[in-house]
């Protein structure tokens, strides 16, 4: 059975404050949620009806058990989610200061289990057969995950749709120059690159959205998606088609999961064969809906919720 989408990368437990506008030292209660960008993308696509799985690793601990239970509840296949003895399942805290300040605090020491993905343990046939395969920049930040990510990309050899989420997290790298060679190698094997302005600059050295999109296409991808924050999203493909779509109006509660909802919807639209503008509008709406909610994974929208937001022209 070929999956609609297999993602590979981060997983963890999000511990988000149940009080907004309160610094962490004063927060008294937290909600516990499934987290990790690659995992959230699989959840988002599953919520839209896609058959998804994630390749990642957890600690051999109760939080790891929780993540398996949550994945199954969301309809994401967890067969390639394996434990790493001796390493704790990561947790991530955030502070919530709407509309645009959401500091993240990653607890991934001494090392995150999801960076222990080993190339020898990959189901390369399943990866190649998946209609969409999604990898992240964080997966390139340490070994053996780096070699595993590049091996999976090389084996897939641009079969189907292969998405590289540029996913630049400066706390996982010494500096951008250390990341660029590995980003360049990953781009050779991918058909779609997705990133915000900071991320495309790390990947290409260029920050202007149109120039960065062209640089990504020159690096070998067939579709470049540049997220521009308040200016919306730009998508350009190798055939010369482009779409620039403004964001959907929304009262932001927590913007942290919006990019993952966008990613899941992007995969859904590509699988459906939609045109660029429809894909971007749908993905923008999915991201806006999640930005209006506190959590990430459990906030991923249904098709009906996205259609209602698009029809209304805003997230109510």
PDB file of N, CA, C and O in Angstrom, residues 53-130:
ATOM      1  N   UNK A  53       1.822   8.725   7.214  1.00  0.00           N
ATOM      2  CA  UNK A  53       2.689   8.063   8.194  1.00  0.00           C
ATOM      3  C   UNK A  53       3.848   8.999   8.486  1.00  0.00           C
ATOM      4  O   UNK A  53       4.152   9.914   7.704  1.00  0.00           O
ATOM      5  N   UNK A  54       4.515   8.769   9.619  1.00  0.00           N
ATOM      6  CA  UNK A  54       5.662   9.585   9.989  1.00  0.00           C
ATOM      7  C   UNK A  54       6.825   8.672  10.373  1.00  0.00           C
ATOM      8  O   UNK A  54       6.631   7.613  10.987  1.00  0.00           O
ATOM      9  N   UNK A  55       8.026   9.069   9.968  1.00  0.00           N
ATOM     10  CA  UNK A  55       9.253   8.377  10.344  1.00  0.00           C
ATOM     11  C   UNK A  55       9.949   9.247  11.384  1.00  0.00           C
ATOM     12  O   UNK A  55      10.367  10.370  11.088  1.00  0.00           O
ATOM     13  N   UNK A  56      10.067   8.749  12.609  1.00  0.00           N
ATOM     14  CA  UNK A  56      10.693   9.523  13.670  1.00  0.00           C
ATOM     15  C   UNK A  56      11.022   8.596  14.830  1.00  0.00           C
ATOM     16  O   UNK A  56      10.799   7.380  14.756  1.00  0.00           O
ATOM     17  N   UNK A  57      11.565   9.165  15.912  1.00  0.00           N
ATOM     18  CA  UNK A  57      11.915   8.362  17.074  1.00  0.00           C
ATOM     19  C   UNK A  57      11.582   9.127  18.351  1.00  0.00           C
ATOM     20  O   UNK A  57      11.616  10.366  18.373  1.00  0.00           O
ATOM     21  N   UNK A  58      11.264   8.382  19.399  1.00  0.00           N
ATOM     22  CA  UNK A  58      10.920   8.951  20.700  1.00  0.00           C
ATOM     23  C   UNK A  58      11.822   8.358  21.773  1.00  0.00           C
ATOM     24  O   UNK A  58      12.615   7.446  21.507  1.00  0.00           O
ATOM     25  N   UNK A  59      11.670   8.857  22.983  1.00  0.00           N
ATOM     26  CA  UNK A  59      12.272   8.185  24.115  1.00  0.00           C
ATOM     27  C   UNK A  59      11.477   6.938  24.469  1.00  0.00           C
ATOM     28  O   UNK A  59      10.332   6.752  24.041  1.00  0.00           O
ATOM     29  N   UNK A  60      12.116   6.089  25.259  1.00  0.00           N
ATOM     30  CA  UNK A  60      11.439   4.877  25.757  1.00  0.00           C
ATOM     31  C   UNK A  60      10.860   5.213  27.122  1.00  0.00           C
ATOM     32  O   UNK A  60      11.336   4.756  28.153  1.00  0.00           O
ATOM     33  N   UNK A  61       9.822   6.035  27.120  1.00  0.00           N
ATOM     34  CA  UNK A  61       9.296   6.607  28.360  1.00  0.00           C
ATOM     35  C   UNK A  61       7.800   6.895  28.199  1.00  0.00           C
ATOM     36  O   UNK A  61       7.244   6.726  27.104  1.00  0.00           O
ATOM     37  N   UNK A  62       7.118   7.328  29.265  1.00  0.00           N
ATOM     38  CA  UNK A  62       5.677   7.565  29.160  1.00  0.00           C
ATOM     39  C   UNK A  62       5.299   8.621  28.127  1.00  0.00           C
ATOM     40  O   UNK A  62       4.242   8.509  27.487  1.00  0.00           O
ATOM     41  N   UNK A  63       6.136   9.648  27.940  1.00  0.00           N
ATOM     42  CA  UNK A  63       5.827  10.628  26.900  1.00  0.00           C
ATOM     43  C   UNK A  63       5.890   9.990  25.518  1.00  0.00           C
ATOM     44  O   UNK A  63       5.110  10.341  24.625  1.00  0.00           O
ATOM     45  N   UNK A  64       6.812   9.048  25.317  1.00  0.00           N
ATOM     46  CA  UNK A  64       6.861   8.323  24.056  1.00  0.00           C
ATOM     47  C   UNK A  64       5.590   7.524  23.833  1.00  0.00           C
ATOM     48  O   UNK A  64       5.042   7.491  22.721  1.00  0.00           O
ATOM     49  N   UNK A  65       5.108   6.884  24.879  1.00  0.00           N
ATOM     50  CA  UNK A  65       3.843   6.151  24.795  1.00  0.00           C
ATOM     51  C   UNK A  65       2.693   7.081  24.432  1.00  0.00           C
ATOM     52  O   UNK A  65       1.852   6.758  23.577  1.00  0.00           O
ATOM     53  N   UNK A  66       2.675   8.253  25.054  1.00  0.00           N
ATOM     54  CA  UNK A  66       1.634   9.234  24.754  1.00  0.00           C
ATOM     55  C   UNK A  66       1.646   9.621  23.276  1.00  0.00           C
ATOM     56  O   UNK A  66       0.590   9.723  22.633  1.00  0.00           O
ATOM     57  N   UNK A  67       2.838   9.810  22.711  1.00  0.00           N
ATOM     58  CA  UNK A  67       2.928  10.234  21.312  1.00  0.00           C
ATOM     59  C   UNK A  67       2.390   9.162  20.374  1.00  0.00           C
ATOM     60  O   UNK A  67       1.705   9.469  19.389  1.00  0.00           O
ATOM     61  N   UNK A  68       2.670   7.889  20.667  1.00  0.00           N
ATOM     62  CA  UNK A  68       2.095   6.809  19.860  1.00  0.00           C
ATOM     63  C   UNK A  68       0.564   6.838  19.946  1.00  0.00           C
ATOM     64  O   UNK A  68      -0.126   6.699  18.925  1.00  0.00           O
ATOM     65  N   UNK A  69       0.039   7.012  21.140  1.00  0.00           N
ATOM     66  CA  UNK A  69      -1.415   7.040  21.313  1.00  0.00           C
ATOM     67  C   UNK A  69      -2.033   8.210  20.552  1.00  0.00           C
ATOM     68  O   UNK A  69      -3.083   8.070  19.900  1.00  0.00           O
ATOM     69  N   UNK A  70      -1.359   9.368  20.606  1.00  0.00           N
ATOM     70  CA  UNK A  70      -1.890  10.541  19.921  1.00  0.00           C
ATOM     71  C   UNK A  70      -1.848  10.365  18.405  1.00  0.00           C
ATOM     72  O   UNK A  70      -2.807  10.719  17.698  1.00  0.00           O
ATOM     73  N   UNK A  71      -0.767   9.815  17.883  1.00  0.00           N
ATOM     74  CA  UNK A  71      -0.678   9.585  16.439  1.00  0.00           C
ATOM     75  C   UNK A  71      -1.818   8.682  15.965  1.00  0.00           C
ATOM     76  O   UNK A  71      -2.470   8.966  14.949  1.00  0.00           O
ATOM     77  N   UNK A  72      -2.044   7.605  16.682  1.00  0.00           N
ATOM     78  CA  UNK A  72      -3.117   6.685  16.279  1.00  0.00           C
ATOM     79  C   UNK A  72      -4.474   7.378  16.347  1.00  0.00           C
ATOM     80  O   UNK A  72      -5.334   7.179  15.478  1.00  0.00           O
ATOM     81  N   UNK A  73      -4.666   8.201  17.361  1.00  0.00           N
ATOM     82  CA  UNK A  73      -5.937   8.924  17.494  1.00  0.00           C
ATOM     83  C   UNK A  73      -6.158   9.864  16.310  1.00  0.00           C
ATOM     84  O   UNK A  73      -7.283  10.026  15.840  1.00  0.00           O
ATOM     85  N   UNK A  74      -5.092  10.454  15.811  1.00  0.00           N
ATOM     86  CA  UNK A  74      -5.201  11.369  14.678  1.00  0.00           C
ATOM     87  C   UNK A  74      -5.199  10.644  13.334  1.00  0.00           C
ATOM     88  O   UNK A  74      -5.305  11.280  12.283  1.00  0.00           O
ATOM     89  N   UNK A  75      -5.053   9.317  13.339  1.00  0.00           N
ATOM     90  CA  UNK A  75      -5.088   8.560  12.099  1.00  0.00           C
ATOM     91  C   UNK A  75      -3.781   8.551  11.333  1.00  0.00           C
ATOM     92  O   UNK A  75      -3.769   8.318  10.125  1.00  0.00           O
ATOM     93  N   UNK A  76      -2.658   8.780  12.033  1.00  0.00           N
ATOM     94  CA  UNK A  76      -1.342   8.750  11.411  1.00  0.00           C
ATOM     95  C   UNK A  76      -0.669   7.423  11.750  1.00  0.00           C
ATOM     96  O   UNK A  76      -0.582   7.043  12.924  1.00  0.00           O
ATOM     97  N   UNK A  77      -0.179   6.716  10.745  1.00  0.00           N
ATOM     98  CA  UNK A  77       0.476   5.426  10.947  1.00  0.00           C
ATOM     99  C   UNK A  77       1.784   5.635  11.721  1.00  0.00           C
ATOM    100  O   UNK A  77       2.631   6.439  11.313  1.00  0.00           O
ATOM    101  N   UNK A  78       1.950   4.905  12.816  1.00  0.00           N
ATOM    102  CA  UNK A  78       3.130   5.083  13.682  1.00  0.00           C
ATOM    103  C   UNK A  78       4.102   3.906  13.592  1.00  0.00           C
ATOM    104  O   UNK A  78       4.947   3.729  14.467  1.00  0.00           O
ATOM    105  N   UNK A  79       4.016   3.101  12.528  1.00  0.00           N
ATOM    106  CA  UNK A  79       4.849   1.896  12.440  1.00  0.00           C
ATOM    107  C   UNK A  79       6.343   2.218  12.393  1.00  0.00           C
ATOM    108  O   UNK A  79       7.176   1.392  12.757  1.00  0.00           O
ATOM    109  N   UNK A  80       6.699   3.425  11.911  1.00  0.00           N
ATOM    110  CA  UNK A  80       8.114   3.803  11.823  1.00  0.00           C
ATOM    111  C   UNK A  80       8.508   4.804  12.905  1.00  0.00           C
ATOM    112  O   UNK A  80       9.465   5.554  12.756  1.00  0.00           O
ATOM    113  N   UNK A  81       7.776   4.781  13.999  1.00  0.00           N
ATOM    114  CA  UNK A  81       8.119   5.593  15.171  1.00  0.00           C
ATOM    115  C   UNK A  81       8.684   4.642  16.215  1.00  0.00           C
ATOM    116  O   UNK A  81       7.961   3.828  16.793  1.00  0.00           O
ATOM    117  N   UNK A  82       9.994   4.712  16.435  1.00  0.00           N
ATOM    118  CA  UNK A  82      10.679   3.722  17.266  1.00  0.00           C
ATOM    119  C   UNK A  82      11.361   4.382  18.451  1.00  0.00           C
ATOM    120  O   UNK A  82      11.748   5.549  18.391  1.00  0.00           O
ATOM    121  N   UNK A  83      11.550   3.627  19.555  1.00  0.00           N
ATOM    122  CA  UNK A  83      12.165   4.208  20.754  1.00  0.00           C
ATOM    123  C   UNK A  83      13.690   4.186  20.691  1.00  0.00           C
ATOM    124  O   UNK A  83      14.294   3.337  20.028  1.00  0.00           O
ATOM    125  N   UNK A  84      14.289   5.137  21.387  1.00  0.00           N
ATOM    126  CA  UNK A  84      15.744   5.189  21.559  1.00  0.00           C
ATOM    127  C   UNK A  84      16.033   5.063  23.055  1.00  0.00           C
ATOM    128  O   UNK A  84      15.806   6.005  23.806  1.00  0.00           O
ATOM    129  N   UNK A  85      16.513   3.904  23.492  1.00  0.00           N
ATOM    130  CA  UNK A  85      16.819   3.743  24.919  1.00  0.00           C
ATOM    131  C   UNK A  85      17.844   4.773  25.384  1.00  0.00           C
ATOM    132  O   UNK A  85      18.810   5.073  24.684  1.00  0.00           O
ATOM    133  N   UNK A  86      17.597   5.337  26.555  1.00  0.00           N
ATOM    134  CA  UNK A  86      18.560   6.252  27.164  1.00  0.00           C
ATOM    135  C   UNK A  86      18.381   7.711  26.821  1.00  0.00           C
ATOM    136  O   UNK A  86      19.042   8.566  27.422  1.00  0.00           O
ATOM    137  N   UNK A  87      17.521   8.023  25.844  1.00  0.00           N
ATOM    138  CA  UNK A  87      17.264   9.424  25.513  1.00  0.00           C
ATOM    139  C   UNK A  87      15.814   9.771  25.847  1.00  0.00           C
ATOM    140  O   UNK A  87      14.903   9.010  25.502  1.00  0.00           O
ATOM    141  N   UNK A  88      15.562  10.916  26.478  1.00  0.00           N
ATOM    142  CA  UNK A  88      14.190  11.285  26.823  1.00  0.00           C
ATOM    143  C   UNK A  88      13.425  11.838  25.620  1.00  0.00           C
ATOM    144  O   UNK A  88      14.010  12.448  24.717  1.00  0.00           O
ATOM    145  N   UNK A  89      12.140  11.588  25.598  1.00  0.00           N
ATOM    146  CA  UNK A  89      11.280  12.221  24.609  1.00  0.00           C
ATOM    147  C   UNK A  89      11.346  13.738  24.792  1.00  0.00           C
ATOM    148  O   UNK A  89      11.210  14.230  25.903  1.00  0.00           O
ATOM    149  N   UNK A  90      11.569  14.497  23.710  1.00  0.00           N
ATOM    150  CA  UNK A  90      11.677  15.955  23.856  1.00  0.00           C
ATOM    151  C   UNK A  90      10.357  16.594  24.289  1.00  0.00           C
ATOM    152  O   UNK A  90       9.267  16.115  23.939  1.00  0.00           O
ATOM    153  N   UNK A  91      10.473  17.694  25.008  1.00  0.00           N
ATOM    154  CA  UNK A  91       9.326  18.542  25.304  1.00  0.00           C
ATOM    155  C   UNK A  91       9.657  19.958  24.840  1.00  0.00           C
ATOM    156  O   UNK A  91      10.822  20.359  24.809  1.00  0.00           O
ATOM    157  N   UNK A  92       8.624  20.685  24.472  1.00  0.00           N
ATOM    158  CA  UNK A  92       8.771  22.065  24.018  1.00  0.00           C
ATOM    159  C   UNK A  92       7.762  22.939  24.741  1.00  0.00           C
ATOM    160  O   UNK A  92       6.569  22.623  24.763  1.00  0.00           O
ATOM    161  N   UNK A  93       8.261  24.000  25.337  1.00  0.00           N
ATOM    162  CA  UNK A  93       7.394  24.995  25.968  1.00  0.00           C
ATOM    163  C   UNK A  93       7.319  26.224  25.066  1.00  0.00           C
ATOM    164  O   UNK A  93       8.233  26.508  24.299  1.00  0.00           O
ATOM    165  N   UNK A  94       6.225  26.954  25.180  1.00  0.00           N
ATOM    166  CA  UNK A  94       6.158  28.248  24.510  1.00  0.00           C
ATOM    167  C   UNK A  94       5.518  29.264  25.443  1.00  0.00           C
ATOM    168  O   UNK A  94       4.913  28.911  26.461  1.00  0.00           O
ATOM    169  N   UNK A  95       5.689  30.526  25.115  1.00  0.00           N
ATOM    170  CA  UNK A  95       4.936  31.604  25.732  1.00  0.00           C
ATOM    171  C   UNK A  95       3.998  32.166  24.678  1.00  0.00           C
ATOM    172  O   UNK A  95       4.326  32.179  23.490  1.00  0.00           O
ATOM    173  N   UNK A  96       2.829  32.618  25.098  1.00  0.00           N
ATOM    174  CA  UNK A  96       1.803  33.045  24.157  1.00  0.00           C
ATOM    175  C   UNK A  96       1.478  34.510  24.409  1.00  0.00           C
ATOM    176  O   UNK A  96       0.780  34.857  25.367  1.00  0.00           O
ATOM    177  N   UNK A  97       2.019  35.360  23.549  1.00  0.00           N
ATOM    178  CA  UNK A  97       1.761  36.797  23.612  1.00  0.00           C
ATOM    179  C   UNK A  97       1.194  37.235  22.260  1.00  0.00           C
ATOM    180  O   UNK A  97       1.934  37.687  21.386  1.00  0.00           O
ATOM    181  N   UNK A  98      -0.120  37.040  22.058  1.00  0.00           N
ATOM    182  CA  UNK A  98      -0.716  37.415  20.770  1.00  0.00           C
ATOM    183  C   UNK A  98      -0.538  38.911  20.508  1.00  0.00           C
ATOM    184  O   UNK A  98      -0.463  39.701  21.465  1.00  0.00           O
ATOM    185  N   UNK A  99      -0.438  39.330  19.219  1.00  0.00           N
ATOM    186  CA  UNK A  99      -0.672  38.499  18.038  1.00  0.00           C
ATOM    187  C   UNK A  99       0.592  37.931  17.397  1.00  0.00           C
ATOM    188  O   UNK A  99       0.476  37.144  16.468  1.00  0.00           O
ATOM    189  N   UNK A 100       1.799  38.333  17.870  1.00  0.00           N
ATOM    190  CA  UNK A 100       2.968  37.961  17.060  1.00  0.00           C
ATOM    191  C   UNK A 100       4.212  37.612  17.865  1.00  0.00           C
ATOM    192  O   UNK A 100       5.321  37.632  17.333  1.00  0.00           O
ATOM    193  N   UNK A 101       4.058  37.255  19.137  1.00  0.00           N
ATOM    194  CA  UNK A 101       5.225  36.924  19.943  1.00  0.00           C
ATOM    195  C   UNK A 101       4.976  35.588  20.639  1.00  0.00           C
ATOM    196  O   UNK A 101       4.178  35.507  21.578  1.00  0.00           O
ATOM    197  N   UNK A 102       5.672  34.544  20.165  1.00  0.00           N
ATOM    198  CA  UNK A 102       5.466  33.191  20.686  1.00  0.00           C
ATOM    199  C   UNK A 102       6.819  32.516  20.895  1.00  0.00           C
ATOM    200  O   UNK A 102       7.197  31.617  20.141  1.00  0.00           O
ATOM    201  N   UNK A 103       7.582  32.940  21.896  1.00  0.00           N
ATOM    202  CA  UNK A 103       8.909  32.336  22.121  1.00  0.00           C
ATOM    203  C   UNK A 103       8.801  30.836  22.374  1.00  0.00           C
ATOM    204  O   UNK A 103       7.893  30.359  23.069  1.00  0.00           O
ATOM    205  N   UNK A 104       9.734  30.086  21.780  1.00  0.00           N
ATOM    206  CA  UNK A 104       9.782  28.631  21.930  1.00  0.00           C
ATOM    207  C   UNK A 104      10.999  28.227  22.750  1.00  0.00           C
ATOM    208  O   UNK A 104      12.074  28.806  22.598  1.00  0.00           O
ATOM    209  N   UNK A 105      10.823  27.220  23.585  1.00  0.00           N
ATOM    210  CA  UNK A 105      11.916  26.701  24.403  1.00  0.00           C
ATOM    211  C   UNK A 105      11.972  25.192  24.200  1.00  0.00           C
ATOM    212  O   UNK A 105      11.100  24.452  24.678  1.00  0.00           O
ATOM    213  N   UNK A 106      12.998  24.743  23.453  1.00  0.00           N
ATOM    214  CA  UNK A 106      13.147  23.325  23.130  1.00  0.00           C
ATOM    215  C   UNK A 106      13.985  22.634  24.206  1.00  0.00           C
ATOM    216  O   UNK A 106      15.078  23.092  24.534  1.00  0.00           O
ATOM    217  N   UNK A 107      13.487  21.518  24.713  1.00  0.00           N
ATOM    218  CA  UNK A 107      14.242  20.675  25.644  1.00  0.00           C
ATOM    219  C   UNK A 107      14.563  19.375  24.906  1.00  0.00           C
ATOM    220  O   UNK A 107      13.785  18.431  24.902  1.00  0.00           O
ATOM    221  N   UNK A 108      15.739  19.382  24.240  1.00  0.00           N
ATOM    222  CA  UNK A 108      16.134  18.285  23.355  1.00  0.00           C
ATOM    223  C   UNK A 108      17.552  17.822  23.695  1.00  0.00           C
ATOM    224  O   UNK A 108      18.325  17.471  22.818  1.00  0.00           O
ATOM    225  N   UNK A 109      17.899  17.828  24.963  1.00  0.00           N
ATOM    226  CA  UNK A 109      19.238  17.434  25.395  1.00  0.00           C
ATOM    227  C   UNK A 109      19.172  16.185  26.262  1.00  0.00           C
ATOM    228  O   UNK A 109      18.178  15.973  26.950  1.00  0.00           O
ATOM    229  N   UNK A 110      20.236  15.349  26.223  1.00  0.00           N
ATOM    230  CA  UNK A 110      21.507  15.547  25.530  1.00  0.00           C
ATOM    231  C   UNK A 110      21.395  15.444  24.012  1.00  0.00           C
ATOM    232  O   UNK A 110      22.233  15.958  23.293  1.00  0.00           O
ATOM    233  N   UNK A 111      20.362  14.788  23.526  1.00  0.00           N
ATOM    234  CA  UNK A 111      20.096  14.715  22.097  1.00  0.00           C
ATOM    235  C   UNK A 111      18.671  14.244  21.901  1.00  0.00           C
ATOM    236  O   UNK A 111      18.166  13.403  22.650  1.00  0.00           O
ATOM    237  N   UNK A 112      18.024  14.788  20.878  1.00  0.00           N
ATOM    238  CA  UNK A 112      16.654  14.377  20.603  1.00  0.00           C
ATOM    239  C   UNK A 112      16.636  13.020  19.906  1.00  0.00           C
ATOM    240  O   UNK A 112      17.405  12.786  18.976  1.00  0.00           O
ATOM    241  N   UNK A 113      15.772  12.120  20.327  1.00  0.00           N
ATOM    242  CA  UNK A 113      15.689  10.811  19.660  1.00  0.00           C
ATOM    243  C   UNK A 113      15.417  10.912  18.163  1.00  0.00           C
ATOM    244  O   UNK A 113      15.888  10.070  17.387  1.00  0.00           O
ATOM    245  N   UNK A 114      14.681  11.957  17.728  1.00  0.00           N
ATOM    246  CA  UNK A 114      14.365  12.046  16.300  1.00  0.00           C
ATOM    247  C   UNK A 114      15.589  12.377  15.452  1.00  0.00           C
ATOM    248  O   UNK A 114      15.525  12.312  14.220  1.00  0.00           O
ATOM    249  N   UNK A 115      16.716  12.718  16.091  1.00  0.00           N
ATOM    250  CA  UNK A 115      17.969  12.883  15.354  1.00  0.00           C
ATOM    251  C   UNK A 115      18.779  11.590  15.310  1.00  0.00           C
ATOM    252  O   UNK A 115      19.881  11.564  14.765  1.00  0.00           O
ATOM    253  N   UNK A 116      18.212  10.522  15.884  1.00  0.00           N
ATOM    254  CA  UNK A 116      18.840   9.201  15.859  1.00  0.00           C
ATOM    255  C   UNK A 116      18.236   8.302  14.780  1.00  0.00           C
ATOM    256  O   UNK A 116      18.451   7.087  14.804  1.00  0.00           O
ATOM    257  N   UNK A 117      17.468   8.870  13.864  1.00  0.00           N
ATOM    258  CA  UNK A 117      16.974   8.081  12.733  1.00  0.00           C
ATOM    259  C   UNK A 117      18.174   7.593  11.935  1.00  0.00           C
ATOM    260  O   UNK A 117      19.046   8.375  11.568  1.00  0.00           O
ATOM    261  N   UNK A 118      18.227   6.288  11.675  1.00  0.00           N
ATOM    262  CA  UNK A 118      19.384   5.674  11.030  1.00  0.00           C
ATOM    263  C   UNK A 118      19.021   5.214   9.622  1.00  0.00           C
ATOM    264  O   UNK A 118      17.964   4.607   9.400  1.00  0.00           O
ATOM    265  N   UNK A 119      19.900   5.486   8.674  1.00  0.00           N
ATOM    266  CA  UNK A 119      19.631   5.125   7.277  1.00  0.00           C
ATOM    267  C   UNK A 119      19.393   3.633   7.102  1.00  0.00           C
ATOM    268  O   UNK A 119      18.596   3.216   6.251  1.00  0.00           O
ATOM    269  N   UNK A 120      20.072   2.808   7.900  1.00  0.00           N
ATOM    270  CA  UNK A 120      19.956   1.357   7.747  1.00  0.00           C
ATOM    271  C   UNK A 120      18.590   0.833   8.188  1.00  0.00           C
ATOM    272  O   UNK A 120      18.228  -0.299   7.870  1.00  0.00           O
ATOM    273  N   UNK A 121      17.836   1.645   8.927  1.00  0.00           N
ATOM    274  CA  UNK A 121      16.535   1.209   9.436  1.00  0.00           C
ATOM    275  C   UNK A 121      15.368   1.725   8.597  1.00  0.00           C
ATOM    276  O   UNK A 121      14.208   1.436   8.898  1.00  0.00           O
ATOM    277  N   UNK A 122      15.657   2.485   7.535  1.00  0.00           N
ATOM    278  CA  UNK A 122      14.591   3.073   6.724  1.00  0.00           C
ATOM    279  C   UNK A 122      13.943   2.034   5.811  1.00  0.00           C
ATOM    280  O   UNK A 122      14.623   1.172   5.266  1.00  0.00           O
ATOM    281  N   UNK A 123      12.639   2.158   5.648  1.00  0.00           N
ATOM    282  CA  UNK A 123      11.919   1.363   4.649  1.00  0.00           C
ATOM    283  C   UNK A 123      11.972   2.153   3.343  1.00  0.00           C
ATOM    284  O   UNK A 123      11.060   2.927   3.015  1.00  0.00           O
ATOM    285  N   UNK A 124      13.044   1.981   2.600  1.00  0.00           N
ATOM    286  CA  UNK A 124      13.280   2.801   1.414  1.00  0.00           C
ATOM    287  C   UNK A 124      12.245   2.547   0.322  1.00  0.00           C
ATOM    288  O   UNK A 124      11.906   3.461  -0.439  1.00  0.00           O
ATOM    289  N   UNK A 125      11.733   1.330   0.244  1.00  0.00           N
ATOM    290  CA  UNK A 125      10.710   1.047  -0.760  1.00  0.00           C
ATOM    291  C   UNK A 125       9.441   1.848  -0.473  1.00  0.00           C
ATOM    292  O   UNK A 125       8.836   2.426  -1.389  1.00  0.00           O
ATOM    293  N   UNK A 126       9.030   1.889   0.788  1.00  0.00           N
ATOM    294  CA  UNK A 126       7.831   2.657   1.151  1.00  0.00           C
ATOM    295  C   UNK A 126       8.039   4.138   0.893  1.00  0.00           C
ATOM    296  O   UNK A 126       7.128   4.842   0.428  1.00  0.00           O
ATOM    297  N   UNK A 127       9.245   4.624   1.200  1.00  0.00           N
ATOM    298  CA  UNK A 127       9.553   6.031   0.948  1.00  0.00           C
ATOM    299  C   UNK A 127       9.457   6.347  -0.539  1.00  0.00           C
ATOM    300  O   UNK A 127       8.888   7.365  -0.946  1.00  0.00           O
ATOM    301  N   UNK A 128       9.990   5.474  -1.358  1.00  0.00           N
ATOM    302  CA  UNK A 128       9.962   5.724  -2.803  1.00  0.00           C
ATOM    303  C   UNK A 128       8.542   5.642  -3.356  1.00  0.00           C
ATOM    304  O   UNK A 128       8.188   6.376  -4.286  1.00  0.00           O
ATOM    305  N   UNK A 129       7.720   4.779  -2.786  1.00  0.00           N
ATOM    306  CA  UNK A 129       6.370   4.572  -3.321  1.00  0.00           C
ATOM    307  C   UNK A 129       5.369   5.622  -2.850  1.00  0.00           C
ATOM    308  O   UNK A 129       4.307   5.781  -3.461  1.00  0.00           O
ATOM    309  N   UNK A 130       5.668   6.334  -1.776  1.00  0.00           N
ATOM    310  CA  UNK A 130       4.727   7.334  -1.268  1.00  0.00           C
ATOM    311  C   UNK A 130       4.464   8.403  -2.326  1.00  0.00           C
ATOM    312  O   UNK A 130       5.366   8.824  -3.050  1.00  0.00           O
TER     313      UNK A 130
END
